[in-house]
CSV table of C-alpha atoms and ligand atoms in Angstrom, one decimal:
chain,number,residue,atom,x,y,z
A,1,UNK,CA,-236.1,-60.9,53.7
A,2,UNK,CA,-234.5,-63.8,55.1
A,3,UNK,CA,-234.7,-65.3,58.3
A,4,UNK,CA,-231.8,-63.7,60.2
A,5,UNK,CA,-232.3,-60.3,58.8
A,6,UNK,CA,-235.5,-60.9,60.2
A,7,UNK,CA,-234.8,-61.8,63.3
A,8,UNK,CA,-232.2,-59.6,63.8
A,9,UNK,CA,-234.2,-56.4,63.2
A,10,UNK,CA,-237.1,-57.6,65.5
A,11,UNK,CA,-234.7,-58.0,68.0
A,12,UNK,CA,-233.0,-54.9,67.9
A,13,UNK,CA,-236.6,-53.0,68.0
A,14,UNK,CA,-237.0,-54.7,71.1
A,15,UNK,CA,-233.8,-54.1,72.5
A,16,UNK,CA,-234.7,-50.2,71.5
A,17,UNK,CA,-238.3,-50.2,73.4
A,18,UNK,CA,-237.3,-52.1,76.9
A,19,UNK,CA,-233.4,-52.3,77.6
A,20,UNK,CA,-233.8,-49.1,78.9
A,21,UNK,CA,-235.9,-50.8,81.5
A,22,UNK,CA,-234.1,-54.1,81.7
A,23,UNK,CA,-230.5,-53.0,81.0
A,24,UNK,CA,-229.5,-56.4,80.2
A,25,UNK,CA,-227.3,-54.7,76.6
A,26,UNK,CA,-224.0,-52.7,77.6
A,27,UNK,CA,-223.2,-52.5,74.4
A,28,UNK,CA,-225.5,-53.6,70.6
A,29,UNK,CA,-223.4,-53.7,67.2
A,30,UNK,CA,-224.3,-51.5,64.6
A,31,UNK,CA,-227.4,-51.5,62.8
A,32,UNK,CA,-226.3,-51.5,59.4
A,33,UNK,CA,-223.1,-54.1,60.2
A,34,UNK,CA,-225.8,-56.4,61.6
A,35,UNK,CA,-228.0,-56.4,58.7
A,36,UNK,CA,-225.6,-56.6,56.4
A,37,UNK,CA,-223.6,-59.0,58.2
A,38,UNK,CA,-227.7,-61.1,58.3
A,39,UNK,CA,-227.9,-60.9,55.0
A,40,UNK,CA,-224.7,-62.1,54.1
A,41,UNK,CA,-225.7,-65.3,56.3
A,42,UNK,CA,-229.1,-65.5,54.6
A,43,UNK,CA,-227.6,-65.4,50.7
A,44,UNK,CA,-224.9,-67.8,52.4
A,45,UNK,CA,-226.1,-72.0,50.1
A,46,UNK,CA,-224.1,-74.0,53.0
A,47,UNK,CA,-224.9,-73.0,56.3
A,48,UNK,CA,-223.6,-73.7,59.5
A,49,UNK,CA,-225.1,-75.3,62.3
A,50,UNK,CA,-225.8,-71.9,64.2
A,51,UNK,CA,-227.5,-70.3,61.2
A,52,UNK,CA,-230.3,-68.5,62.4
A,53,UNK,CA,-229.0,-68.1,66.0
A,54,UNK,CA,-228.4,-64.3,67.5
A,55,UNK,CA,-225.9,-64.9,70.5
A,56,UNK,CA,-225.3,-62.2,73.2
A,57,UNK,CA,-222.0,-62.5,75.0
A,58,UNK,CA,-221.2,-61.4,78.5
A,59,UNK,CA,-219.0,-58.9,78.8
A,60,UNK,CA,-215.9,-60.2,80.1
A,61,UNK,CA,-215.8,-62.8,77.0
A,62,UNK,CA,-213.7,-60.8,73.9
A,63,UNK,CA,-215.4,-60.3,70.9
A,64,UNK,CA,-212.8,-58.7,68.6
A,65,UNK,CA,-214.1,-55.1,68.0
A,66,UNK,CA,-216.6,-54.6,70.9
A,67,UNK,CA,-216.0,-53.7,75.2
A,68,UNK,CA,-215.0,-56.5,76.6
A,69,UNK,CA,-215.5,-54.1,80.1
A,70,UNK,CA,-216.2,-56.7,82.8
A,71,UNK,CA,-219.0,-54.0,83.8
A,72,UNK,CA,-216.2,-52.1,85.7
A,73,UNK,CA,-214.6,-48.5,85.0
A,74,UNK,CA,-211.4,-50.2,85.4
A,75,UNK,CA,-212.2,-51.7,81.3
A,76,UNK,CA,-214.7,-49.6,80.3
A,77,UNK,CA,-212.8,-48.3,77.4
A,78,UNK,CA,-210.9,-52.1,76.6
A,79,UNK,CA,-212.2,-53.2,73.1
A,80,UNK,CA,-211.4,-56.6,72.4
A,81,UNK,CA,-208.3,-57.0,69.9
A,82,UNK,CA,-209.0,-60.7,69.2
A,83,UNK,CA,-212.0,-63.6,69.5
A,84,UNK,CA,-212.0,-66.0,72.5
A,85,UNK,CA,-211.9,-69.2,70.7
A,86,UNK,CA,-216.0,-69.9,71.9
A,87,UNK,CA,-216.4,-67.1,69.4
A,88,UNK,CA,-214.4,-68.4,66.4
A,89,UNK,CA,-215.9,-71.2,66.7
A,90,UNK,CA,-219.5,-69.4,66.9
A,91,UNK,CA,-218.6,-67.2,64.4
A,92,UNK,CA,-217.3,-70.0,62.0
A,93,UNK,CA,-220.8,-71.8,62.1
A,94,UNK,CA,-222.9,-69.3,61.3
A,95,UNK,CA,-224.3,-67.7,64.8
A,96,UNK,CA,-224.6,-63.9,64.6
A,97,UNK,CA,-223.4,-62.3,67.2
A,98,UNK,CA,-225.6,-59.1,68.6
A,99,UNK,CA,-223.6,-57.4,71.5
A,100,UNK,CA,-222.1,-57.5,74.7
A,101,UNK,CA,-224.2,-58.1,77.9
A,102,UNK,CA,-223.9,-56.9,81.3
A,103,UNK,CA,-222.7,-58.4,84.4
A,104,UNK,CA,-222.1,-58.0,88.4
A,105,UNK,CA,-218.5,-56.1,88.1
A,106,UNK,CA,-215.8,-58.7,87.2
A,107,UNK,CA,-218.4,-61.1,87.4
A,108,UNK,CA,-218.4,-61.2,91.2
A,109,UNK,CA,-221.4,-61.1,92.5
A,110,UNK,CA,-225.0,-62.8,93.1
A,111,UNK,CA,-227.5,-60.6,92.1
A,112,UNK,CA,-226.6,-58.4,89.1
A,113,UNK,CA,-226.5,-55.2,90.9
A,114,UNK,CA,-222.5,-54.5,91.5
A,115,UNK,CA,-222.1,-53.6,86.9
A,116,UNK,CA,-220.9,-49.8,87.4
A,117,UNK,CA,-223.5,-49.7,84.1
A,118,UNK,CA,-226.8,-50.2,86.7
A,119,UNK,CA,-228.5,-53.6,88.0
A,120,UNK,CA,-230.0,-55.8,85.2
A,121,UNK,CA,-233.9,-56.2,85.8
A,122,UNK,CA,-235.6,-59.4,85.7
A,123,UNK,CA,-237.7,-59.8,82.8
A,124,UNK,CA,-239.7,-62.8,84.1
A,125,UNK,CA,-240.1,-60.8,87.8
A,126,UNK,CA,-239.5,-57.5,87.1
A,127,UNK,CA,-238.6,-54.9,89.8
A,128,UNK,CA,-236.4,-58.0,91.5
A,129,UNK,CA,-233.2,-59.2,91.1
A,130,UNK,CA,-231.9,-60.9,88.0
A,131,UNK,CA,-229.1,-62.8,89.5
A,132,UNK,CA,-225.7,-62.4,89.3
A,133,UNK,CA,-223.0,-62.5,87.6
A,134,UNK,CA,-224.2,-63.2,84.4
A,135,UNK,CA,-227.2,-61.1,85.0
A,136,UNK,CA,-227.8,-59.8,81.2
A,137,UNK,CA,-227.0,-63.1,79.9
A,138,UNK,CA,-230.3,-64.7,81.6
A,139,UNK,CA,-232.2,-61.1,81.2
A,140,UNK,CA,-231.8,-60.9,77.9
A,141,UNK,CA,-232.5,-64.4,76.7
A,142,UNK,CA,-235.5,-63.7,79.6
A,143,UNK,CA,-236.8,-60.6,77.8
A,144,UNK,CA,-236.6,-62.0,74.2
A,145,UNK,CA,-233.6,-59.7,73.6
A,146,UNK,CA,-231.6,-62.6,71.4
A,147,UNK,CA,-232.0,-66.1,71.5
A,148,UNK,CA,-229.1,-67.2,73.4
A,149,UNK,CA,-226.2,-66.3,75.1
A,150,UNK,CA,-223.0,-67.2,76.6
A,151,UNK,CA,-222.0,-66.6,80.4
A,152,UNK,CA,-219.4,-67.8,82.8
A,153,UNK,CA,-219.6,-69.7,85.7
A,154,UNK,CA,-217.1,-69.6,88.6
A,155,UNK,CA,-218.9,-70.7,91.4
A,156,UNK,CA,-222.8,-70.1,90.0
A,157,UNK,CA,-222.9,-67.2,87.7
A,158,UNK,CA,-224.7,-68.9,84.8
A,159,UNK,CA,-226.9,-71.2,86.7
A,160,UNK,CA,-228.1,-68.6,89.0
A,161,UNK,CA,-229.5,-65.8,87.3
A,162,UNK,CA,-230.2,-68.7,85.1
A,163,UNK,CA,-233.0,-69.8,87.5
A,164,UNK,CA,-233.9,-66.5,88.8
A,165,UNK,CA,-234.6,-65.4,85.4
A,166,UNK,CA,-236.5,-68.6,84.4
A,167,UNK,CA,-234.4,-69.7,81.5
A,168,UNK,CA,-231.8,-72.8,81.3
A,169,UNK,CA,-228.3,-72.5,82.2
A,170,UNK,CA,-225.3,-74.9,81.4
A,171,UNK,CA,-221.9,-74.7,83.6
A,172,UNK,CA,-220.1,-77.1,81.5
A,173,UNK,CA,-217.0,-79.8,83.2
A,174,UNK,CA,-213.9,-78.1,83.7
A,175,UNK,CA,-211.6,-78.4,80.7
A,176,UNK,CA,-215.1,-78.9,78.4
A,177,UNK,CA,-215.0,-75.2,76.5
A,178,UNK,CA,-211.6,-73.6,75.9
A,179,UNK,CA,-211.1,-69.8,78.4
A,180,UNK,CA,-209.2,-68.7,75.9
A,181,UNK,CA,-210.4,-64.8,75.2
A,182,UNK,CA,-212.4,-65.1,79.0
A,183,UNK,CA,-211.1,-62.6,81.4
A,184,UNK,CA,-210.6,-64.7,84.3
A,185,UNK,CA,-212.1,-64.0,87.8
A,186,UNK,CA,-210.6,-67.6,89.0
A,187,UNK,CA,-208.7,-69.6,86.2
A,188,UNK,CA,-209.0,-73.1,88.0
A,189,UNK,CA,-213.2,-73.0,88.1
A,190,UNK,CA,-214.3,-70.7,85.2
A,191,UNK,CA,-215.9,-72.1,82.7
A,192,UNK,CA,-218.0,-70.2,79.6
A,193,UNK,CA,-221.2,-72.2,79.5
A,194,UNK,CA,-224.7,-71.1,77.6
A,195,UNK,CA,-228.4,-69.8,78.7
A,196,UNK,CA,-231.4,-70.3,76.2
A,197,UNK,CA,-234.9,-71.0,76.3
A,198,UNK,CA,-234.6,-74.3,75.7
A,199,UNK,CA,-232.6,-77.5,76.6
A,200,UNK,CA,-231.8,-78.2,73.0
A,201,UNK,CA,-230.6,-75.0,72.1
A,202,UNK,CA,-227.9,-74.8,74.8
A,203,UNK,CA,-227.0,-78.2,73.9
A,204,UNK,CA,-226.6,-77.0,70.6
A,205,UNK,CA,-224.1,-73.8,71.3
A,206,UNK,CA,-222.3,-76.2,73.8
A,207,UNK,CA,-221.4,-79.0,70.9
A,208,UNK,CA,-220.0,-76.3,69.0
A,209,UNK,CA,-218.2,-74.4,71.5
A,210,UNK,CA,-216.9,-77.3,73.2
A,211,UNK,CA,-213.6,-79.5,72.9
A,212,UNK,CA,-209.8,-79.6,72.9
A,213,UNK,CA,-208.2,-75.8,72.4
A,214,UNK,CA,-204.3,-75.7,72.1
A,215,UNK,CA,-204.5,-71.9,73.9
A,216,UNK,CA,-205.9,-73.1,77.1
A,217,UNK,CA,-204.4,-76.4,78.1
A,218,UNK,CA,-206.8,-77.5,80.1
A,219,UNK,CA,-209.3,-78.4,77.8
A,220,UNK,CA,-209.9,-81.8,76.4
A,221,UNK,CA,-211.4,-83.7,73.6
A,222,UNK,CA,-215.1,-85.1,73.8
A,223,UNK,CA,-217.9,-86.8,71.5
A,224,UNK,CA,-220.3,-84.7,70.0
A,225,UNK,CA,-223.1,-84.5,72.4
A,226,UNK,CA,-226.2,-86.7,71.5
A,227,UNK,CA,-229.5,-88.3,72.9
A,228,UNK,CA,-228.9,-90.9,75.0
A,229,UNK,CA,-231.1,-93.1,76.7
A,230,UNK,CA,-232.1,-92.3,80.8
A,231,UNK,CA,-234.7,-95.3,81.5
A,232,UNK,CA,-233.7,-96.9,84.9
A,233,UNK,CA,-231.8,-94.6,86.0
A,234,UNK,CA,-230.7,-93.7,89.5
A,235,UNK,CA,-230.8,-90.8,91.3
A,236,UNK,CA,-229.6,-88.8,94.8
A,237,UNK,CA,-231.1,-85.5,95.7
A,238,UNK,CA,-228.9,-83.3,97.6
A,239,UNK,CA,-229.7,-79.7,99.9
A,240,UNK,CA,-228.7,-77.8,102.0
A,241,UNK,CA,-230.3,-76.6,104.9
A,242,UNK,CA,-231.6,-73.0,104.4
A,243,UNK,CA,-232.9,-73.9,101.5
A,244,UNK,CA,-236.7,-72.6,100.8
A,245,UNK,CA,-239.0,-76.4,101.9
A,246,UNK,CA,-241.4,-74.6,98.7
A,247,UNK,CA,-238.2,-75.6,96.2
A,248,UNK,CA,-237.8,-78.8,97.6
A,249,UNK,CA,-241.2,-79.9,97.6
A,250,UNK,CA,-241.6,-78.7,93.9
A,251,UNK,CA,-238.5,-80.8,92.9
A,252,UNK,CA,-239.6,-83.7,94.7
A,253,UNK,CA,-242.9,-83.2,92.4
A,254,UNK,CA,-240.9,-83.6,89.3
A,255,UNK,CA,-238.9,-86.2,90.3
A,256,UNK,CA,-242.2,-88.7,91.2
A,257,UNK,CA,-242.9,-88.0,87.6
A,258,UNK,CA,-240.0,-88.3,86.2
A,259,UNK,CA,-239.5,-91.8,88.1
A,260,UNK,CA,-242.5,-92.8,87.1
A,261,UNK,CA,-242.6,-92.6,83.8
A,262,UNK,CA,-238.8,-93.7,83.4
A,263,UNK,CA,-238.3,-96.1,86.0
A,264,UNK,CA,-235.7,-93.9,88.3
A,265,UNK,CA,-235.3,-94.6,91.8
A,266,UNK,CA,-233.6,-92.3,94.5
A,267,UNK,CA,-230.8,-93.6,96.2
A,268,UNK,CA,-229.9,-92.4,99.4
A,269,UNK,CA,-226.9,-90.3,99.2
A,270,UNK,CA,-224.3,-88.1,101.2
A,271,UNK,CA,-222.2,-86.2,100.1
A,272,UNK,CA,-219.2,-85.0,102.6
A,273,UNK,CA,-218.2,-81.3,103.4
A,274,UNK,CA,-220.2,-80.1,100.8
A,275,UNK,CA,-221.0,-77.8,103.7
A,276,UNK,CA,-217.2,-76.9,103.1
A,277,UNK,CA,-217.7,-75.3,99.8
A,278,UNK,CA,-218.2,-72.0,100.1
A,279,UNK,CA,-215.3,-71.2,102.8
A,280,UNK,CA,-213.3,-73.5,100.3
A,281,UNK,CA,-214.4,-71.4,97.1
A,282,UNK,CA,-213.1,-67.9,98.3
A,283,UNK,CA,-209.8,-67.9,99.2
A,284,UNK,CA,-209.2,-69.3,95.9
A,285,UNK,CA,-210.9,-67.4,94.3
A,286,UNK,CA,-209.2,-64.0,96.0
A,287,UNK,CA,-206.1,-65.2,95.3
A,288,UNK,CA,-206.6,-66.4,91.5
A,289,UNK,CA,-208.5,-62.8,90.9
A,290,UNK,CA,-205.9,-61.2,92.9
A,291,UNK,CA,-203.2,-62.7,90.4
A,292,UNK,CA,-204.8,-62.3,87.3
A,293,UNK,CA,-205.8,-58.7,88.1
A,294,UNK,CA,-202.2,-57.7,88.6
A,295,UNK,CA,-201.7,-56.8,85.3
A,296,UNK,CA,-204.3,-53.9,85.4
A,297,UNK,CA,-202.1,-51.5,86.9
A,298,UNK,CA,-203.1,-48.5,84.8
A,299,UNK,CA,-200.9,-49.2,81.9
A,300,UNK,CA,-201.3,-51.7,79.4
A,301,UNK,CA,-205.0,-52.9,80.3
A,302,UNK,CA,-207.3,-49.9,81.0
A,303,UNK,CA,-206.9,-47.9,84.7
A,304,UNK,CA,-205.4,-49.0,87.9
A,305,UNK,CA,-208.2,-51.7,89.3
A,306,UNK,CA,-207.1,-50.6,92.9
A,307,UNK,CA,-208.5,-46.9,92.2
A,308,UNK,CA,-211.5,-47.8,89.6
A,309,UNK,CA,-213.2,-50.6,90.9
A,310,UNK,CA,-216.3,-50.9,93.3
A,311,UNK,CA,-216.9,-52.0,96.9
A,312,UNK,CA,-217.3,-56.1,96.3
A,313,UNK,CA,-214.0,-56.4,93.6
A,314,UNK,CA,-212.0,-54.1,96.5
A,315,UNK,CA,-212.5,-56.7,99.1
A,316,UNK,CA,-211.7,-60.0,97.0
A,317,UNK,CA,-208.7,-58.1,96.3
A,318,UNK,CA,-207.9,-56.7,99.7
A,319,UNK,CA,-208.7,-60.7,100.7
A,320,UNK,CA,-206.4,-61.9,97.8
A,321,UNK,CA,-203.1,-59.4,99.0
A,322,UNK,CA,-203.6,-60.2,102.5
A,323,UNK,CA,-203.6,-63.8,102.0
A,324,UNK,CA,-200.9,-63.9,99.1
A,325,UNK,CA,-198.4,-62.4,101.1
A,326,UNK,CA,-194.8,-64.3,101.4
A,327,UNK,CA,-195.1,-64.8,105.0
A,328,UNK,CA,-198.0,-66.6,104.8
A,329,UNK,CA,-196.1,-69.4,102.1
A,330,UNK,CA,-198.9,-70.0,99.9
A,331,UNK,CA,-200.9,-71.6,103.4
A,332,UNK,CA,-204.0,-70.3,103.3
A,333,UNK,CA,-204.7,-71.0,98.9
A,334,UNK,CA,-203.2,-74.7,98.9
A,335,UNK,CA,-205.2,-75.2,102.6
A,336,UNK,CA,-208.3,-74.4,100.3
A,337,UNK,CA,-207.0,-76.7,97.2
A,338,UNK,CA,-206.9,-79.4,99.7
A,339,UNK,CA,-210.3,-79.5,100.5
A,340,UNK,CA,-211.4,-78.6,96.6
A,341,UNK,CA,-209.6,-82.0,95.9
A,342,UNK,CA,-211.3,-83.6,98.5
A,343,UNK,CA,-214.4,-82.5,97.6
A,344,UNK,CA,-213.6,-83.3,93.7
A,345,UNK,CA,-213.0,-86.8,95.3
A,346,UNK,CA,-216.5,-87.4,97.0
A,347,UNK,CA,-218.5,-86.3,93.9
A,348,UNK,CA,-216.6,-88.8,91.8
A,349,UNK,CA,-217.7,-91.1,94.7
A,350,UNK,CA,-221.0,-90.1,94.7
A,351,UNK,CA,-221.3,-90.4,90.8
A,352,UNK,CA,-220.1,-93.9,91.1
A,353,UNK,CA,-223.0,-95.2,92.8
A,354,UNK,CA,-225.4,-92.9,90.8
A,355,UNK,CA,-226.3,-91.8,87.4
A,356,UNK,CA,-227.3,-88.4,88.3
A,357,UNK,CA,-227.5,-85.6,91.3
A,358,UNK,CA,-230.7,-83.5,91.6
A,359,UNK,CA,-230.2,-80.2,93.5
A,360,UNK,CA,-231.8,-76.8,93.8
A,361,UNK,CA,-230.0,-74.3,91.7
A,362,UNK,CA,-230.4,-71.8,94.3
A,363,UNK,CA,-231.8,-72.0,98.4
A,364,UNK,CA,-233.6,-68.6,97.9
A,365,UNK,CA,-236.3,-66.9,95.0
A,366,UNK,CA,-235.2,-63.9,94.0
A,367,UNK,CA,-236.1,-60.8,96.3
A,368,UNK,CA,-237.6,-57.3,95.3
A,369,UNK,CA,-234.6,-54.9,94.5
A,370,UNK,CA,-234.1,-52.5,97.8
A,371,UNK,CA,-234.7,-55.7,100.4
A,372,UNK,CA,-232.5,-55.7,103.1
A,373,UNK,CA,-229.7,-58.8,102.6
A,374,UNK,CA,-227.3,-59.7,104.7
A,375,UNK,CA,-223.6,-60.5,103.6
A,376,UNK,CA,-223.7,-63.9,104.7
A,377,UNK,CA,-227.5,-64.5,102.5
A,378,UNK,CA,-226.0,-63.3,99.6
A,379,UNK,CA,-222.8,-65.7,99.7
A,380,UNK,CA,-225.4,-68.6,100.7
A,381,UNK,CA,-227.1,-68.4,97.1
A,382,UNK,CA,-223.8,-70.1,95.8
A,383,UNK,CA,-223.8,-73.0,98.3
A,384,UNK,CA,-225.6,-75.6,95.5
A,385,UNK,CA,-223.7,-74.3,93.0
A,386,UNK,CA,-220.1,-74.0,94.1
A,387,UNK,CA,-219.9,-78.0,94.5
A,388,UNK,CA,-220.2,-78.0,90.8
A,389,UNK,CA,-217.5,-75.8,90.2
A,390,UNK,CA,-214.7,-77.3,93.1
A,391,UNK,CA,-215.8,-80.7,91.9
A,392,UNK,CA,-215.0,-79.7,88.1
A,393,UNK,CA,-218.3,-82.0,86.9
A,394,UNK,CA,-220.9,-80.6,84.9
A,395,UNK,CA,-224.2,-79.1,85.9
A,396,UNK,CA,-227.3,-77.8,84.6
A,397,UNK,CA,-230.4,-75.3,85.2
A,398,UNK,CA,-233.4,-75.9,83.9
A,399,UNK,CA,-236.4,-74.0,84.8
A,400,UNK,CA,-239.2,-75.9,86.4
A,401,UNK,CA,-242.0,-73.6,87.4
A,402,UNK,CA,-242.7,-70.8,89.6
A,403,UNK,CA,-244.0,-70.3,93.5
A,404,UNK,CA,-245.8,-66.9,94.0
A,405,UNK,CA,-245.1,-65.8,90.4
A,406,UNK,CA,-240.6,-66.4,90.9
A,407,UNK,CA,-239.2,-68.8,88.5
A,408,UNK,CA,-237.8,-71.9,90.6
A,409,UNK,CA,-234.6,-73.7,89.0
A,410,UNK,CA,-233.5,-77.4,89.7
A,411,UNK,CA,-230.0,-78.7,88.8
A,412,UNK,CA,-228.9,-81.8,87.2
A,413,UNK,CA,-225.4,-82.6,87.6
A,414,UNK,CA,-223.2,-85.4,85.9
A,415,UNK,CA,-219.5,-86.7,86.2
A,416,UNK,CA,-216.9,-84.9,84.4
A,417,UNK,CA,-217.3,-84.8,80.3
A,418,UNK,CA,-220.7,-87.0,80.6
A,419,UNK,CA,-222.3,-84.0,78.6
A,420,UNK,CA,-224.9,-86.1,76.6
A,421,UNK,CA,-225.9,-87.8,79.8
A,422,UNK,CA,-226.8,-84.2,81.6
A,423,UNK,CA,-228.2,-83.0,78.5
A,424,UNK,CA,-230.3,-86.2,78.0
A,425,UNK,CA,-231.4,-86.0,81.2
A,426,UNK,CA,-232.4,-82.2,81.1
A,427,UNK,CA,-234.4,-82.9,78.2
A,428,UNK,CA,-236.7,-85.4,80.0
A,429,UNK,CA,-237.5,-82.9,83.3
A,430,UNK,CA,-238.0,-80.4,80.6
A,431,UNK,CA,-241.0,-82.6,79.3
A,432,UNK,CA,-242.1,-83.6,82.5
A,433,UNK,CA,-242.1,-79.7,83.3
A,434,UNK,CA,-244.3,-78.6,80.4
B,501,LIG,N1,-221.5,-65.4,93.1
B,501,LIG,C1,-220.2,-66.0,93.0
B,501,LIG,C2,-219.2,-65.0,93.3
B,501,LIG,O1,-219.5,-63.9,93.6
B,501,LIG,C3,-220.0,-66.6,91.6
B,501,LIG,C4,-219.4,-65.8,90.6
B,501,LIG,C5,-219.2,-66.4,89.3
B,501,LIG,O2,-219.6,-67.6,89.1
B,501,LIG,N2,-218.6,-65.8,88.4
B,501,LIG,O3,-218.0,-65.3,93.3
């Protein structure tokens, strides 16, 4: 047998004996189409650079043939008709893909529970959250259900359950990977980004997803992403202040060592209204969602969202028709655009003076499922991640280690397109880590 055939049908035997616990699949391809389709790959004399590489998808990405349901009723019957362009290009080197993963509904969410299909446990911490939205992304890389998989990120959804989960998370720089074939929840900070076990492997999925795509005219050409060198660099660490002290303290840890052994010193740095972000992320958000969910009115794209959809997608959109209404002239969304730009500005700043930020991915561990939250808890999990998204610069998760037995993630992030540098970067914390 050859290595993907192999690979493949271990897989899908564990997929059989524990996504009924984890529920991190919505939907796996068909046995025999798989195996055929892995030995195809296996008899294949050149092979691409994904060969041996099963890739779950999140299921708001369209993978022609399979439910590209968002998670909600509203899509729960939608079938892809065509590939997003991340999956052509998967798909023409070589990477198998397995099936379609679940989310929070429409991908809004922070903890994986809101998927009409069930919450997504987390394998690393199970009976606790996974993290939202790209819950079965991080679950099933997590549980050893494929080896990696693609997520989006909006305003934290790959870097989150990313860190809850334990595994690494990339939200690329906006423009970087092509939306095309991503059903939007906000088209001006989405981004399709990988989780994996390992630095190198997202770095690897990212070269070959990555670059200029003439369906989605924001994206733009870059350099294949390689090594560089990171000695002497300088650094600023940025929080917030509810985050955990424990998260802080472990970063701090890593970043002795990591100066240490590299020569990187911390630079004092301050980055203004980052405080901002979240009251700046929503109302654009709402009204983006709001717009691009207008054309699920029942008739072309599966059921009316209005009467299908659950309690946290019915109050972005109630937020997004109040706030889009003529009256208001369009006040309340450029209001918000103002202070992404201003935002955008001060990272750009910021990145001037320094090589790199160092942030917590998230100011919380993940809690037991059933704890009492409270609204405004829930939208604080997004405050270190949001930044990334208004500020359209690139960011990264990378697990560092665990207090009381929860995986604890710490973020690098980079100016806009400086890939290799992030990546680089990553790969270094990740040695320290180990
Ligand atoms: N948790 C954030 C939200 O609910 C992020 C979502 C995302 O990145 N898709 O909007």
């Amino acid at each position: 047998m050859g290595l993907v055939e192999d690979k493949v049908k271990a897989y899908l035997n564990s997929i059989k004996k524990y996504n009924k616990i984890i529920n991190a699949f919505l939907e796996v391809r068909n046995e025999k189409e798989l195996i055929a389709e892995a030995k195809l790959l296996d008899s294949k004399e050149k092979k691409g650079r994904l060969y041996g590489y099963v890739i779950g998808v999140k299921s708001n990405i369209c993978v022609k043939g399979l439910h590209a349901s968002c998670a909600s009723k509203t899509l729960e019957d939608y079938q892809a008709p065509y590939d997003a362009t991340v999956i052509s290009r998967i798909k023409a080197e070589d990477g198998l893909i397995i099936g379609m993963l679940n989310c929070d509904e429409f991908a809004c969410g922070w903890t994986g529970e809101t998927s009409v299909f069930g919450r997504t446990d987390n394998p690393s911490l199970p009976g606790h959250i996974s993290g939202g939205s790209s819950s079965g992304s991080a679950a099933s890389v997590a549980a050893g259900f494929c080896d990696i998989s693609l997520g989006s990120d909006t305003g934290g959804s790959i870097r989150v359950p990313a860190s809850f989960c334990g595994v690494v998370g990339v939200k690329p720089s906006y423009g970087f990977v092509s939306r095309y074939g991503l059903i939007d929840l906000s088209m001006s900070l989405d981004q399709i980004g990988p989780i994996a076990k390992n630095v190198s492997d997202a770095s690897l999925v990212l070269d070959v997803i990555k670059g200029k795509d003439d369906r989605d005219t924001t994206t733009f050409e870059s350099k294949p992403i390689k090594n560089e060198k990171t000695n002497r660099m300088s650094f600023g660490l940025v929080s917030v202040p509810q985050v955990d002290i424990r998260i802080i303290d472990m970063i701090a840890t890593i970043l002795a060592k990591a100066s240490d052994k590299l020569k990187w010193s911390e630079k004092k740095i301050n980055i203004k209204n980052i405080d901002l972000a979240i009251q700046t992320y929503h109302p654009i958000v709402w009204t983006e969602f709001f717009s691009a969910t207008r054309r699920m009115d029942g008739r072309r794209f599966g059921k009316k969202i209005e009467d299908s959809a659950g309690e946290e997608v019915l109050r972005r959109l109630a937020g997004g028709s109040e706030i889009s209404k003529a009256e208001f002239e369009g006040q309340y969304y450029h209001k918000a655009l103002v202070v992404k730009e201003l935002i955008k500005k001060e990272f750009e700043r910021v990145l001037g003076e320094v090589d790199f930020i160092v942030m917590p991915t998230t100011p919380f561990l993940p809690w037991k499922f059933g704890t009492k939250v409270s609204l405004e808890k829930l939208y604080a999990i997004d405050a270190l991640t949001i930044p990334g998204n208004l500020a359209e610069i690139c960011a990264i998760s990378i697990p560092i280690g665990k207090i009381d037995g929860k995986p604890v993630g710490m973020q690098v992030v980079c100016s806009k397109g400086h890939e290799s540098k992030m990546i680089s970067i990553a790969k270094e914390i990740e040695k320290i880590v180990q």
